[in-house]
PDB file of C-alpha atoms in Angstrom:
ATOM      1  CA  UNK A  12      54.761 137.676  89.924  1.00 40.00           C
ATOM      2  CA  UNK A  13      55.652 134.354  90.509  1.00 41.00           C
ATOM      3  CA  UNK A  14      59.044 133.723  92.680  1.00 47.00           C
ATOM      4  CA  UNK A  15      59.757 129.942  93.282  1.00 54.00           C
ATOM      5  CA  UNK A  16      57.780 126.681  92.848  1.00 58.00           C
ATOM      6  CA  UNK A  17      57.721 123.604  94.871  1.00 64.00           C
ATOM      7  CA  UNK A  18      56.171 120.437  94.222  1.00 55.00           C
ATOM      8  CA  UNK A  19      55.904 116.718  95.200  1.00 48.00           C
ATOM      9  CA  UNK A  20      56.568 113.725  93.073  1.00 42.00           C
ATOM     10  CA  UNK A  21      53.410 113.625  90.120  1.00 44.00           C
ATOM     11  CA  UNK A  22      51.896 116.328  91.169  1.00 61.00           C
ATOM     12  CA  UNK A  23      51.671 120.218  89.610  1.00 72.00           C
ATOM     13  CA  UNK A  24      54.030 122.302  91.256  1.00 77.00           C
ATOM     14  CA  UNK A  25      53.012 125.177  94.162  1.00 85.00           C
ATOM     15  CA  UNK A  26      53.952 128.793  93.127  1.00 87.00           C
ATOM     16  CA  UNK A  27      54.730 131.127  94.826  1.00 87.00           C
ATOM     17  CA  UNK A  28      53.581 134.529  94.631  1.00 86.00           C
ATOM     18  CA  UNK A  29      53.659 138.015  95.993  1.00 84.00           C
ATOM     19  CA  UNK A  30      50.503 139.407  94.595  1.00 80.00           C
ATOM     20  CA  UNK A  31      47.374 139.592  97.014  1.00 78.00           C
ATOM     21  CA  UNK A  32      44.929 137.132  97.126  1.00 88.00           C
ATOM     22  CA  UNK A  33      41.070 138.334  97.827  1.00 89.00           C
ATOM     23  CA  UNK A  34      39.215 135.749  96.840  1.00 94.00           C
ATOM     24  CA  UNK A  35      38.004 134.052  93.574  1.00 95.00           C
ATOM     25  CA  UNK A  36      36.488 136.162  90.893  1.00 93.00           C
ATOM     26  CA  UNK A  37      33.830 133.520  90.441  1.00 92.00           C
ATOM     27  CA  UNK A  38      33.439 132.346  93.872  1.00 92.00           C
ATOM     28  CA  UNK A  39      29.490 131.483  94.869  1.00 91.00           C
ATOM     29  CA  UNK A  40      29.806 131.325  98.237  1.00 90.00           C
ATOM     30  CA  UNK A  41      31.661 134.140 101.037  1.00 91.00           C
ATOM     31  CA  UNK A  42      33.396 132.996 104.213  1.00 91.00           C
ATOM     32  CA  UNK A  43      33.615 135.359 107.040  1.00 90.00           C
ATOM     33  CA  UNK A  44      36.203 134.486 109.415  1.00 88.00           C
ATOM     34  CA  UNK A  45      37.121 136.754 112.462  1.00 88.00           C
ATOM     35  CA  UNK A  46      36.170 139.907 110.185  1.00 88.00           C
ATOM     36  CA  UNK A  47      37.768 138.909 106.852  1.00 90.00           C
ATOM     37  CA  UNK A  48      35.841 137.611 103.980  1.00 92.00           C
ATOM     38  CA  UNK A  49      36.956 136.060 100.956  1.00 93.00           C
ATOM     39  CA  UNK A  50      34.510 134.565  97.802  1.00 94.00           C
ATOM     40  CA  UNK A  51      35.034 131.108  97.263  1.00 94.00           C
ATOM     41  CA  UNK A  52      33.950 128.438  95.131  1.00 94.00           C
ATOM     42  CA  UNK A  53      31.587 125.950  96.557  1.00 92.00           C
ATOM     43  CA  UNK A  54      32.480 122.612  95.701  1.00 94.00           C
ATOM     44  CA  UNK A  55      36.429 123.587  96.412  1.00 94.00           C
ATOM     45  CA  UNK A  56      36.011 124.434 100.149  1.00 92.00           C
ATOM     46  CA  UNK A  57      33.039 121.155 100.323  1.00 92.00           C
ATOM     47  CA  UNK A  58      35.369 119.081  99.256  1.00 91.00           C
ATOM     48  CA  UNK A  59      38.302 120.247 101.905  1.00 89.00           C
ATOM     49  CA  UNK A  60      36.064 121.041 104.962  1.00 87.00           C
ATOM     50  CA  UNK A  61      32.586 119.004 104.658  1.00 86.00           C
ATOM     51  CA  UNK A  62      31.086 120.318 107.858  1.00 83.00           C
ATOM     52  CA  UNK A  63      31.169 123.775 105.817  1.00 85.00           C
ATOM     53  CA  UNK A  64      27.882 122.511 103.852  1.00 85.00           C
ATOM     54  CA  UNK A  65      25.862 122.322 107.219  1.00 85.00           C
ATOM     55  CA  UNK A  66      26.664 126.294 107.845  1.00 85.00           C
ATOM     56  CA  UNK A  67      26.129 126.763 103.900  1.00 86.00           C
ATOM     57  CA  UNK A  68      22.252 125.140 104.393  1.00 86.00           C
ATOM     58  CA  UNK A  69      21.554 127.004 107.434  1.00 88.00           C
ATOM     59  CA  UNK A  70      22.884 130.432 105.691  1.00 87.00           C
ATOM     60  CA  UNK A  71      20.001 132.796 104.121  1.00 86.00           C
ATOM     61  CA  UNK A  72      21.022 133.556 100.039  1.00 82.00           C
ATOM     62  CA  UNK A  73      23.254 136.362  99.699  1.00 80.00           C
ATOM     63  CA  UNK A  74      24.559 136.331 103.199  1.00 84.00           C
ATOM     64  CA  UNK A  75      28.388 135.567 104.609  1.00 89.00           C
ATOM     65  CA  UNK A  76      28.872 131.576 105.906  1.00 88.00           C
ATOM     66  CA  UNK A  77      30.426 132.775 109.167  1.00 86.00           C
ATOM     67  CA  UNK A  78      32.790 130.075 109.789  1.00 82.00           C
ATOM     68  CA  UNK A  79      33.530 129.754 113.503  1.00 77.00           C
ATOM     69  CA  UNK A  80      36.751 129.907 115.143  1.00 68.00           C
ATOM     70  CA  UNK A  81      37.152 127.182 117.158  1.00 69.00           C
ATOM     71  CA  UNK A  82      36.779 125.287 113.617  1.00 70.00           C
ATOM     72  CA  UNK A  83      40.332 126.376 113.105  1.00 72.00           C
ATOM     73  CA  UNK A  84      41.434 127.048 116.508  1.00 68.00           C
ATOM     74  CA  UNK A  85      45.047 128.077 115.752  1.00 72.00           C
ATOM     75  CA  UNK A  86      44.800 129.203 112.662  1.00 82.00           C
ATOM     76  CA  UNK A  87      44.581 132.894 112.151  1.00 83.00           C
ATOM     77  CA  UNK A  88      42.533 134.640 109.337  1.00 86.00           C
ATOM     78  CA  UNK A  89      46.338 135.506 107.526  1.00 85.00           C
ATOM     79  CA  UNK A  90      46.616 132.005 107.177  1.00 86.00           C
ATOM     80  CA  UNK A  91      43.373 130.801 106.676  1.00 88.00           C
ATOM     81  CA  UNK A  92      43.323 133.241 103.351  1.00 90.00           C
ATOM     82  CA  UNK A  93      46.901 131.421 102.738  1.00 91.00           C
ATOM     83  CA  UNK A  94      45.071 128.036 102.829  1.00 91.00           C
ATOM     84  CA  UNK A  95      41.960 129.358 101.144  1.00 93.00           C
ATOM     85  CA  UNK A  96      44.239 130.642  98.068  1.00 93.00           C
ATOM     86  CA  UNK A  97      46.147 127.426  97.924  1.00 93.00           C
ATOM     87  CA  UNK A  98      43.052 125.409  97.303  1.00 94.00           C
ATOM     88  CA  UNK A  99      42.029 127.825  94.688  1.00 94.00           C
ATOM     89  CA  UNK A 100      44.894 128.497  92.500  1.00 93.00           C
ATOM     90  CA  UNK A 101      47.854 126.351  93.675  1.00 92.00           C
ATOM     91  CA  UNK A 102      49.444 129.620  94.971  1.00 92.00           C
ATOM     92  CA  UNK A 103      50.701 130.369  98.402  1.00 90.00           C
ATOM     93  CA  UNK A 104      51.913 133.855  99.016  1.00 86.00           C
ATOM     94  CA  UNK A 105      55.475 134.344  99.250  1.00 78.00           C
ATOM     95  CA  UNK A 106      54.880 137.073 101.721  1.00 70.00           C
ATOM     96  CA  UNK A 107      52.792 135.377 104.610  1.00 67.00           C
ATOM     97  CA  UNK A 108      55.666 135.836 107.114  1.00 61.00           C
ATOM     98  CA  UNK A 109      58.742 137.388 105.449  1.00 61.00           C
ATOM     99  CA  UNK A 110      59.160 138.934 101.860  1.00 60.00           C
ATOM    100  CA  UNK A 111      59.724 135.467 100.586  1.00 70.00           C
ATOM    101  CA  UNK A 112      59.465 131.630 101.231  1.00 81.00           C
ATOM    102  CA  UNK A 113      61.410 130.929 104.399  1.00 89.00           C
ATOM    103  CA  UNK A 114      61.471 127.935 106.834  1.00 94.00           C
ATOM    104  CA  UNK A 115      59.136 129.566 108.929  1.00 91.00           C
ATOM    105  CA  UNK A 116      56.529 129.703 105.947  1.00 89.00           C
ATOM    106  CA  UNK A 117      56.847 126.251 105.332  1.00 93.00           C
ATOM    107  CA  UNK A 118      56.828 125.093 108.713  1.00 92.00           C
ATOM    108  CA  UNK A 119      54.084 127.007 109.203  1.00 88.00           C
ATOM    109  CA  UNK A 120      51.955 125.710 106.357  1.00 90.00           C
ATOM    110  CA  UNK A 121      53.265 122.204 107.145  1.00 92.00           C
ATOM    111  CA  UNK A 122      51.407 123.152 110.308  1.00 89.00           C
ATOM    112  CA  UNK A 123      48.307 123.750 108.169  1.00 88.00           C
ATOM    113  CA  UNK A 124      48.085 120.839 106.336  1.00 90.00           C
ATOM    114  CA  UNK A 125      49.005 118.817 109.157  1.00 89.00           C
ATOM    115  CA  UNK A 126      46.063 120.094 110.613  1.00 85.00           C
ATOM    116  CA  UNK A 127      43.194 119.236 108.100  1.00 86.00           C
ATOM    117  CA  UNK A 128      45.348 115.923 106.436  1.00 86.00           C
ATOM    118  CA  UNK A 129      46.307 117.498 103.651  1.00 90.00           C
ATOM    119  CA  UNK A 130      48.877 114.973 102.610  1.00 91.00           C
ATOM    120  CA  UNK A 131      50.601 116.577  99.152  1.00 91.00           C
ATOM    121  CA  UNK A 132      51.085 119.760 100.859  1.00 92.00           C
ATOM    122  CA  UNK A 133      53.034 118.451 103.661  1.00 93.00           C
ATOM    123  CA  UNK A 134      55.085 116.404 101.333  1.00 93.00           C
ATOM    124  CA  UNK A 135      55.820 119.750  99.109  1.00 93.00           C
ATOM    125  CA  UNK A 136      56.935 121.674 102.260  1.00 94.00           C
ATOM    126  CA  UNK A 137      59.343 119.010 103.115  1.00 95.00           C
ATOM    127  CA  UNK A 138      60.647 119.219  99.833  1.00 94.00           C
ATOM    128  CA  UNK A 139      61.102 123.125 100.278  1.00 93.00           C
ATOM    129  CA  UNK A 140      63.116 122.907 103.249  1.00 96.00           C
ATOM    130  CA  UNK A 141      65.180 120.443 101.557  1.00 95.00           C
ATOM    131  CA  UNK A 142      65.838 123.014  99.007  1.00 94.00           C
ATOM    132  CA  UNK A 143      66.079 125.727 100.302  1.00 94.00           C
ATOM    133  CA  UNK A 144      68.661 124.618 102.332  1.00 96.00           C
ATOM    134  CA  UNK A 145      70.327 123.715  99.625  1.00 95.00           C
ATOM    135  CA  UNK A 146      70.011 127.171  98.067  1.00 93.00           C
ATOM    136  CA  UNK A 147      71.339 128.525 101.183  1.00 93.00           C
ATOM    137  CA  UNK A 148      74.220 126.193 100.807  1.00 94.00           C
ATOM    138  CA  UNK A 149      74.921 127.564  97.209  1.00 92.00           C
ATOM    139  CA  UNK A 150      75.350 131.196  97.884  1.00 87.00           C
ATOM    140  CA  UNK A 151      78.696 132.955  98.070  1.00 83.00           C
ATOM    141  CA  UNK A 152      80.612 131.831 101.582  1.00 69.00           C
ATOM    142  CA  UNK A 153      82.105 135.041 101.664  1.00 53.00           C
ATOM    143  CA  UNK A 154      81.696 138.487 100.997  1.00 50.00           C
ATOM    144  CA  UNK A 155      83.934 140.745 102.997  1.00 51.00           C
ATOM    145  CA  UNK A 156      86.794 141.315 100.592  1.00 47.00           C
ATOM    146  CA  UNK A 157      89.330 142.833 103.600  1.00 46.00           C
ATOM    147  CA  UNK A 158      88.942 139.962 105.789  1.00 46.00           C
ATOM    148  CA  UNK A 159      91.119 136.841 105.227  1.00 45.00           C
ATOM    149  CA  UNK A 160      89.086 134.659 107.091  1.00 43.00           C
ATOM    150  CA  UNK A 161      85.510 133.696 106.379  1.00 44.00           C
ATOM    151  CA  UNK A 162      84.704 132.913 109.498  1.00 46.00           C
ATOM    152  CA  UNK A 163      85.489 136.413 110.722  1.00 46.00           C
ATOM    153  CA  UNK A 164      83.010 138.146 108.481  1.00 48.00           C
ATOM    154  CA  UNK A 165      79.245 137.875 109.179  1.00 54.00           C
ATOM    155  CA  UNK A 166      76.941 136.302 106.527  1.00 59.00           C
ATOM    156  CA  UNK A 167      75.396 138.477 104.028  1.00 82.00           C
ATOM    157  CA  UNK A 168      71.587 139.849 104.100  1.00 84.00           C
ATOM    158  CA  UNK A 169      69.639 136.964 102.247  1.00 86.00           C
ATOM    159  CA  UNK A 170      71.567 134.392 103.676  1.00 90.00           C
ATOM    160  CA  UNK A 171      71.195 135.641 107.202  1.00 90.00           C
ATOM    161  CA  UNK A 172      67.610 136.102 106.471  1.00 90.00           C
ATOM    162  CA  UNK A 173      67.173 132.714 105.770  1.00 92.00           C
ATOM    163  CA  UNK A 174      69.625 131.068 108.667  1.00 94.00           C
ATOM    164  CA  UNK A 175      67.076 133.598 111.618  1.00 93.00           C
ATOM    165  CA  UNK A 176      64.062 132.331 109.612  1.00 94.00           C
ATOM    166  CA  UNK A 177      65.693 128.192 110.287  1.00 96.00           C
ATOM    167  CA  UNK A 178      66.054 129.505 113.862  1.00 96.00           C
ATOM    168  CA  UNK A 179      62.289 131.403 114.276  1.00 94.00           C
ATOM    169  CA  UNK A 180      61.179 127.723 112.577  1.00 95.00           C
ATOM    170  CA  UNK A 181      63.054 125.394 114.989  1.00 95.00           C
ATOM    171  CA  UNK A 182      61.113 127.044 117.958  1.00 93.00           C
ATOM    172  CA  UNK A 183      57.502 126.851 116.387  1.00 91.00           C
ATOM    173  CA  UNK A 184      58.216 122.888 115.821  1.00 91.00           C
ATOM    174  CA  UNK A 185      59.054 122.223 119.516  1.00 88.00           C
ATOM    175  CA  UNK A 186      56.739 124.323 120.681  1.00 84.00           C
ATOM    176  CA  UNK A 187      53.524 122.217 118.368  1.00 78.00           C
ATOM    177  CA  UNK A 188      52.679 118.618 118.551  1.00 70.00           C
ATOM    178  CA  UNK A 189      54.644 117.809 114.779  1.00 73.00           C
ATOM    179  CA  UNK A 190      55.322 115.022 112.488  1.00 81.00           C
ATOM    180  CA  UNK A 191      58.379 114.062 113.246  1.00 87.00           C
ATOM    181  CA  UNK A 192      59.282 114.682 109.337  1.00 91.00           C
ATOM    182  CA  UNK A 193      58.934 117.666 109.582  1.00 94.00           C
ATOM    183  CA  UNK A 194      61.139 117.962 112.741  1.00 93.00           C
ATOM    184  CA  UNK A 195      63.593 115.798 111.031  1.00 94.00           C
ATOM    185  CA  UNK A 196      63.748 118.020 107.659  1.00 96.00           C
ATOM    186  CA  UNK A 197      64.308 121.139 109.801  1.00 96.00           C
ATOM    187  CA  UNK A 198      67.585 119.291 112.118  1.00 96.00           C
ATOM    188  CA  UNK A 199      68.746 117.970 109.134  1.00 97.00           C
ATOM    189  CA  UNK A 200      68.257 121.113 107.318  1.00 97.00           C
ATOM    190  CA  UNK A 201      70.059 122.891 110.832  1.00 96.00           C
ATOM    191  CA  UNK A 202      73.329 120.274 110.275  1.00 96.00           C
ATOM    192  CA  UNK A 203      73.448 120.750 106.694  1.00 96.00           C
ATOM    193  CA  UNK A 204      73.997 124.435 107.624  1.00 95.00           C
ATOM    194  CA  UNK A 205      75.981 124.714 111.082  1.00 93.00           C
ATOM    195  CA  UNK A 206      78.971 126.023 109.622  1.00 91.00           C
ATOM    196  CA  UNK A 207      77.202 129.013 108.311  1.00 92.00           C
ATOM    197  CA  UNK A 208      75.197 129.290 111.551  1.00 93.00           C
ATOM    198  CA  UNK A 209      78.360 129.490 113.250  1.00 89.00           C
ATOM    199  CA  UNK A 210      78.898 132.643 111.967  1.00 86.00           C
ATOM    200  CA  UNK A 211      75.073 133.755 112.851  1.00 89.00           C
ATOM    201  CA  UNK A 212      75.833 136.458 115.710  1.00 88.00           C
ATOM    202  CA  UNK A 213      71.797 135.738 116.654  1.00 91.00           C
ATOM    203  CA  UNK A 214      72.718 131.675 116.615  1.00 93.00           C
ATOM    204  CA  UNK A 215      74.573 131.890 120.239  1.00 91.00           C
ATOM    205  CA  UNK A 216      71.397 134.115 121.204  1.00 93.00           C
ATOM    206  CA  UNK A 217      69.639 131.385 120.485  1.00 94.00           C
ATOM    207  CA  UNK A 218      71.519 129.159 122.207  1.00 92.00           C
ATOM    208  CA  UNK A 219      72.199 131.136 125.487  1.00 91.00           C
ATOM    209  CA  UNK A 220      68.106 131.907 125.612  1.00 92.00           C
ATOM    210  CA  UNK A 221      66.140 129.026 124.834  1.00 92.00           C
ATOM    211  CA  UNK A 222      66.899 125.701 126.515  1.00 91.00           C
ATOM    212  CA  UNK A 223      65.605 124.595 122.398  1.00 91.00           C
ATOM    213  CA  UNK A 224      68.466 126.361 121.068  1.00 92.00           C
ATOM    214  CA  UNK A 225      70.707 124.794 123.087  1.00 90.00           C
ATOM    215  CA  UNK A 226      68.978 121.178 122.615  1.00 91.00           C
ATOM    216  CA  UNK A 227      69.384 122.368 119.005  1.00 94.00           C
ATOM    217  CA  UNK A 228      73.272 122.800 118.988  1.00 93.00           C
ATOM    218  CA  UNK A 229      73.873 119.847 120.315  1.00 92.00           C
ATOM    219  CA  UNK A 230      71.660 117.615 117.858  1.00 92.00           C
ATOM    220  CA  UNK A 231      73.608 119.217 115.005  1.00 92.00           C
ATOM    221  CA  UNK A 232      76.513 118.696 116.986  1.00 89.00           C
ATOM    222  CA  UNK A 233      77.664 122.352 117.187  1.00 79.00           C
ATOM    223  CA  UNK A 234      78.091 122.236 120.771  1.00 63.00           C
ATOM    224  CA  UNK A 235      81.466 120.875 119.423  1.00 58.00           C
ATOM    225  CA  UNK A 236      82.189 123.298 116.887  1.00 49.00           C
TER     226      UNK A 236
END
């Protein structure tokens, strides 16, 4: 099952999916990273990661290619698979970190393809932050029917969902040496939004706990709100 797609200029889109990924049916070659194995195809994780074919030629037949961690120091095996999927079917799942895309995924995977210069992918999770904020920005204001004032009433499941996930995702970006695109898609995507964080109760939270948060108000100018 297929939930959203996202996709840079020319290029097929990236679905997004919730159904489990364990490797490709047809797959010559099995990675073992920190436990987890998947089957992949040969000339697909070549062409990404070159320095694979050196553990491939020192690897008896029919044995794992252990790939090592510091190789992807950062990256954990839940991600790796992520990565590993995306290279074989244009899929990422939609589940990685919450029970569908969210700003943390794609920050996250921005992180990823940051990492090993995977330029389309970090253009396509630009593009998902821009829309998603924009989907955010579509749903229903408010829901409470007994309270005459919007701002009184708290925001409803998915949106708050999404508004903790923008908050969870403006942390991880201070916290890793990042494009500054990326950085810029997430404060823009943080203004865009402010009235509807305003009504966050875990936004002052934020704010009152992490000296980010509170660099993050102000940048969006809610500090004035």
């Amino acid at each position: 099952m297929v939930r959203a797609t996202c996709s840079s200029a020319g290029d097929k889109p990236i679905s997004w999916t919730n159904e489990a990924w364990n490797g490709d049916p047809s797959g010559e070659v099995t990675l073992e990273f920190e436990g987890y194995t998947w089957a992949v195809k040969r000339d697909v994780v070549v062409a990404q990661f070159p320095w694979i074919k050196a553990a491939m030629a020192t690897t008896k037949p029919g044995c794992q290619v252990v790939v090592h961690p510091c190789a992807f120091m950062g990256i954990c095996p839940r991600l790796f698979s992520a990565l590993l999927q995306y290279l074989h079917t244009n899929e990422l799942p939609s589940n990685l970190w919450e029970d569908q895309p969210s700003f943390l995924t794609f920050v996250n995977m921005y992180y990823v393809a940051e990492r090993f210069g995977m330029t389309r992918l970090k253009l396509s999770m630009i593009k998902c932050v821009d829309r998603l904020a924009r989907h955010v920005l579509s749903l229903p204001e408010h829901h409470c029917s007994h309270c005459p004032l919007a701002q009184q009433a708290d925001p409803d499941w998915e949106e708050r969902q999404h508004l903790a996930s923008l908050l969870r995702a403006v942390l991880v970006v201070e916290e890793q040496p990042w494009s500054a695109k990326m950085i810029k898609a997430v404060y823009d995507a943080g203004d865009r939004m402010k009235i509807r964080l305003m009504r966050l109760p875990e936004f002052c939270d934020f704010v009152e706990r992490f000296a980010v948060g509170n660099n993050f108000a102000r940048a969006i100018g809610m500090h004035r709100l």
